[in-house]
Coordinates of C-alpha atoms in Angstrom, one line a residue:
M22 CA 0.3 17.9 -17.3
L23 CA 0.8 13.7 -16.7
K24 CA -0.6 10.4 -18.0
V25 CA 0.4 7.1 -16.5
T26 CA 0.2 4.0 -18.5
N27 CA 0.4 0.5 -17.8
L28 CA 2.2 0.7 -14.7
C29 CA 2.8 -2.7 -13.5
K30 CA 5.3 -3.6 -10.3
S31 CA 5.3 -6.9 -8.3
F32 CA 6.2 -7.8 -5.0
T33 CA 5.9 -10.5 -3.0
D34 CA 3.1 -10.3 -1.6
F35 CA 1.4 -6.9 -3.3
S36 CA 1.3 -5.9 -6.8
L37 CA -0.1 -3.1 -8.9
K38 CA -1.9 -4.0 -12.1
N39 CA -1.5 -1.7 -15.0
V40 CA -2.9 1.6 -13.1
S41 CA -3.4 4.0 -15.7
F42 CA -5.0 7.6 -15.6
E43 CA -4.3 11.3 -16.2
V44 CA -3.9 14.5 -14.6
P45 CA -5.0 17.5 -16.8
S46 CA -3.3 20.5 -16.6
G47 CA -5.2 23.0 -14.3
A48 CA -6.8 20.2 -12.1
I49 CA -6.7 18.8 -8.4
V50 CA -6.4 14.9 -8.5
G51 CA -7.4 13.3 -5.3
F52 CA -6.0 10.0 -4.5
I53 CA -7.9 7.4 -2.0
G54 CA -7.4 4.0 -1.3
Q55 CA -7.3 2.0 2.2
N56 CA -3.5 1.6 3.5
G57 CA -1.2 -1.0 1.2
A58 CA -3.9 -0.8 -1.0
G59 CA -1.1 0.9 -3.4
K60 CA -0.8 4.8 -3.7
T61 CA 2.4 5.2 -2.2
T62 CA 3.7 2.5 -4.9
T63 CA 2.1 4.5 -7.8
L64 CA 3.6 8.0 -6.6
K65 CA 7.1 6.2 -5.8
C66 CA 6.7 4.5 -9.8
I67 CA 5.6 7.9 -10.9
L68 CA 8.9 9.1 -9.6
R69 CA 11.3 6.1 -10.3
S70 CA 12.5 6.2 -7.2
V71 CA 11.0 2.6 -6.8
L72 CA 11.6 1.5 -10.4
P73 CA 8.2 -0.2 -12.1
D74 CA 8.4 -3.9 -14.0
E75 CA 6.3 -2.1 -17.0
G76 CA 4.6 1.3 -18.2
E77 CA 5.0 4.4 -19.1
V78 CA 4.9 7.9 -17.4
Y79 CA 4.9 11.2 -19.4
V80 CA 5.7 14.2 -17.8
C81 CA 4.1 17.5 -19.8
G82 CA 4.7 15.1 -22.6
L83 CA 8.3 13.7 -22.7
P84 CA 8.4 10.3 -21.5
M85 CA 10.0 9.7 -17.4
K86 CA 12.4 6.5 -18.3
K87 CA 14.2 9.0 -21.1
N88 CA 14.1 12.4 -19.7
E89 CA 14.2 11.5 -16.5
T90 CA 16.1 14.5 -15.2
E91 CA 14.1 17.1 -16.9
C92 CA 11.3 15.4 -15.5
K93 CA 11.8 16.1 -12.8
M94 CA 12.8 19.5 -12.5
L95 CA 9.2 19.7 -13.3
I96 CA 7.6 17.8 -10.7
S97 CA 7.1 18.8 -7.2
F98 CA 7.4 15.9 -4.4
S99 CA 6.4 16.5 -0.6
S100 CA 5.5 12.9 1.2
G101 CA 3.9 15.1 4.4
T102 CA 6.7 15.9 7.5
F103 CA 10.2 16.7 7.2
E104 CA 12.3 14.1 9.8
Y105 CA 16.2 14.9 8.5
Y106 CA 18.6 16.8 10.0
R107 CA 16.9 17.9 13.6
N108 CA 20.0 19.9 14.5
K109 CA 20.1 21.9 11.6
K110 CA 18.0 25.3 10.8
L111 CA 15.3 25.4 8.5
C112 CA 17.5 28.0 6.6
E113 CA 20.8 26.1 6.1
I114 CA 18.3 22.9 4.7
V115 CA 17.0 25.4 2.1
S116 CA 21.2 26.7 1.3
A117 CA 22.2 23.1 0.4
C118 CA 18.4 21.9 -0.9
K119 CA 17.9 24.6 -4.2
P120 CA 21.6 24.3 -6.1
F121 CA 19.6 21.3 -6.7
Y122 CA 16.7 23.6 -8.7
S123 CA 17.4 25.6 -12.0
E124 CA 14.4 27.1 -11.0
W125 CA 14.7 28.0 -7.5
N126 CA 12.5 30.9 -6.6
D127 CA 13.6 32.4 -2.8
G128 CA 10.4 35.0 -2.9
E129 CA 8.0 32.2 -3.5
F130 CA 9.8 30.6 -0.4
K131 CA 9.7 33.5 1.2
E132 CA 6.1 33.4 0.8
Y133 CA 4.8 30.4 1.6
C134 CA 7.4 30.9 5.2
R135 CA 5.3 34.1 5.7
R136 CA 1.8 32.3 5.0
F137 CA 2.6 29.0 6.9
N138 CA 4.0 30.9 9.8
L139 CA 7.9 29.5 8.9
D140 CA 10.7 30.9 11.4
V141 CA 13.9 29.7 9.3
N142 CA 16.0 29.7 11.6
K143 CA 14.6 27.4 14.3
R144 CA 16.0 23.9 13.6
V145 CA 14.5 21.0 12.4
K146 CA 14.2 19.2 16.3
E147 CA 12.4 22.5 17.3
L148 CA 9.5 22.0 15.5
S149 CA 6.5 20.4 16.0
A150 CA 4.7 18.1 13.7
G151 CA 2.5 19.9 11.8
T152 CA 5.0 22.8 11.0
K153 CA 7.0 19.7 10.0
V154 CA 5.3 19.8 7.1
K155 CA 4.0 22.9 6.5
F156 CA 8.4 23.4 5.8
S157 CA 8.2 20.1 3.5
L158 CA 5.5 21.4 1.1
A159 CA 7.2 25.3 1.0
L160 CA 10.2 23.5 -0.2
A161 CA 8.5 21.5 -2.5
M162 CA 6.7 23.9 -3.8
S163 CA 9.5 26.8 -4.2
H164 CA 11.2 25.8 -7.5
N165 CA 8.9 26.5 -10.5
A166 CA 7.1 23.5 -10.6
K167 CA 3.9 22.5 -13.2
I168 CA 3.2 19.0 -11.3
F169 CA 2.7 18.5 -8.0
V170 CA 2.9 15.0 -6.1
F171 CA 1.9 14.9 -2.4
D172 CA 1.4 11.9 -0.2
E173 CA 0.0 12.2 2.3
P174 CA 0.6 16.2 2.4
T175 CA -2.2 17.1 5.3
S176 CA -1.4 14.1 8.0
G177 CA -0.6 16.3 11.2
L178 CA -2.2 19.7 10.4
D179 CA -4.6 20.6 12.3
P180 CA -8.3 21.7 10.4
I181 CA -7.3 25.0 10.2
A182 CA -3.6 24.4 9.0
R183 CA -5.6 21.6 6.3
D184 CA -7.8 24.1 5.3
E185 CA -5.0 26.9 4.8
L186 CA -3.4 24.4 2.5
L187 CA -6.5 23.6 0.7
D188 CA -6.4 27.6 0.1
V189 CA -2.9 26.7 -1.0
F190 CA -3.6 23.9 -3.2
R191 CA -6.2 25.8 -5.1
D192 CA -4.1 29.4 -5.6
I193 CA -1.0 27.1 -7.3
V194 CA -4.0 25.9 -9.8
A195 CA -5.8 29.0 -10.3
D196 CA -3.8 29.8 -13.5
G197 CA -4.6 26.7 -15.2
D198 CA -0.7 25.7 -15.9
K199 CA -0.1 23.9 -13.3
S200 CA -1.5 20.8 -11.5
I201 CA -2.1 18.3 -8.5
L202 CA -2.2 14.3 -7.3
F203 CA -2.1 14.0 -3.6
S204 CA -2.9 10.8 -1.9
T205 CA -4.7 11.0 1.4
H206 CA -7.1 9.5 4.0
I207 CA -8.5 12.7 5.2
T208 CA -11.6 12.0 2.3
S209 CA -13.2 15.8 3.5
D210 CA -10.0 17.3 2.1
I211 CA -10.7 15.6 -1.8
E212 CA -13.9 17.4 -1.4
K213 CA -13.4 20.5 -0.8
C214 CA -10.8 20.6 -3.4
A215 CA -10.5 18.0 -5.7
D216 CA -11.5 17.8 -9.6
Y217 CA -11.3 14.4 -9.7
V218 CA -10.9 11.1 -7.5
L219 CA -8.9 7.5 -8.1
F220 CA -9.4 4.6 -5.9
I221 CA -7.5 2.4 -6.1
K222 CA -7.7 -1.1 -4.1
D223 CA -5.4 -4.1 -4.1
G224 CA -3.2 -2.6 -6.5
A225 CA -5.9 -1.5 -9.5
I226 CA -7.6 1.9 -10.2
I227 CA -11.3 1.1 -9.8
V228 CA -12.4 4.6 -10.0
N229 CA -10.8 7.2 -12.3
S230 CA -13.8 10.1 -11.7
P231 CA -14.9 13.6 -11.9
K232 CA -15.8 13.8 -8.8
D233 CA -18.7 15.7 -8.5
E234 CA -19.8 13.5 -11.0
L235 CA -18.9 10.4 -9.2
L236 CA -20.8 12.2 -6.1
E237 CA -23.9 12.1 -8.2
K238 CA -23.2 8.6 -9.4
Y239 CA -24.4 6.9 -6.0
A240 CA -26.8 7.0 -3.0
V241 CA -26.7 6.0 0.1
V242 CA -29.8 4.0 0.8
K243 CA -31.0 2.5 4.7
G244 CA -33.8 0.7 5.4
G245 CA -34.8 -2.5 8.0
E246 CA -33.9 -5.8 7.9
E247 CA -37.0 -6.9 6.7
E248 CA -35.6 -5.2 3.1
L249 CA -32.4 -6.8 3.0
T250 CA -33.3 -9.5 0.4
D251 CA -31.0 -11.3 -1.6
E252 CA -32.3 -9.3 -5.0
L253 CA -31.4 -6.2 -3.2
T254 CA -27.8 -7.1 -1.9
D255 CA -27.6 -8.0 -5.5
R256 CA -27.5 -4.2 -6.8
L257 CA -25.4 -2.9 -3.7
V258 CA -22.0 -2.1 -4.2
G259 CA -21.7 -3.0 -0.4
Y260 CA -23.5 -2.8 3.2
K261 CA -24.0 -3.3 6.8
R262 CA -25.9 -4.3 8.8
H263 CA -27.3 -2.7 12.7
S264 CA -29.6 -3.1 15.0
F265 CA -32.2 -1.2 13.5
G266 CA -31.8 -2.2 9.9
Y267 CA -28.7 -1.9 7.6
I268 CA -26.6 1.0 5.9
G269 CA -25.5 0.4 2.1
L270 CA -24.3 2.6 -1.2
I271 CA -26.4 1.7 -4.8
L272 CA -25.5 3.0 -8.4
R273 CA -28.6 5.5 -8.4
S274 CA -29.1 3.7 -12.1
N275 CA -30.0 0.2 -10.0
I276 CA -32.8 2.3 -8.1
R277 CA -36.6 1.0 -8.5
T278 CA -40.0 2.5 -7.9
S279 CA -40.7 -0.2 -5.7
D280 CA -37.6 0.4 -3.5
K281 CA -38.9 1.6 0.2
F282 CA -35.6 2.8 1.2
V283 CA -34.2 6.2 1.8
T284 CA -31.6 7.5 0.3
E285 CA -29.4 10.3 0.9
K286 CA -26.3 11.5 -1.3
P287 CA -22.9 10.2 -0.2
T288 CA -19.8 11.4 0.7
L289 CA -16.1 10.3 -0.5
E290 CA -15.9 8.7 3.4
D291 CA -19.2 6.5 1.9
I292 CA -17.9 5.2 -1.1
M293 CA -14.2 4.1 -0.1
V294 CA -15.6 2.4 2.8
Y295 CA -18.4 0.5 1.3
F296 CA -16.4 -0.2 -2.1
N297 CA -14.1 -1.5 0.3
K298 CA -17.3 -4.1 1.4
T299 CA -17.5 -6.0 -1.3
Q300 CA -15.6 -8.5 -2.9
A301 CA -16.7 -7.3 -6.5
F302 CA -16.7 -4.1 -8.1
K303 CA -19.8 -3.2 -9.2
A304 CA -19.9 -0.3 -11.9

């Protein structure tokens, strides 16, 4: 559905390094990484709002570089909150936006307004932060796109509204002919709805995996300070000391029968935190 191959972009103090991945049809892909790791730059390069130095992007088999207009009709994008035209009513903004899309669907937009409890006669400046996010998403999801690219879509939403939005995501891909790529800092949202996880660090993809396989591949380990030997730290992906000992992350394949630590199943937040506590990624 969406294929990214060897995407590179250099800036003075940062660069994307051969970013490659695919978003399969009918799948939700969660994109994680700390601030400045390259998530937003990757999304901008995919959409060509920032032109990459190298690499190719394919949308439904079409090369974006040679078919930009056609490809962008197949992509729906939202960067979270809506901060434009503060004095305009939502209905006025919709009237200005929909002529740009050959397959704008008024019925879908009205359904999202109902689902998100949006009043199109309100002005942007009258909306809460969460409602602005919902309006931005309603616009993005109403022109029969095949690929949905969202940058921090749940930012500013309360837990109930976030859960409602994740239900919408699942509904979008349910028929199997649409896909979602979304970046977020809220890793619990990815655990709830994503099929695959991309993890970017310092401009490079270090994890590209089905979510469930990733969570089964690693374990959180806990033990006393006396157990934290050089031999063990060499096997850990990352760790941190505390007053009672240590907590770390390890590949399950690196666990030995002689180890005395306690193991727990990790969360995506655990994986993200401990991957960023080591200089060398251990796969």
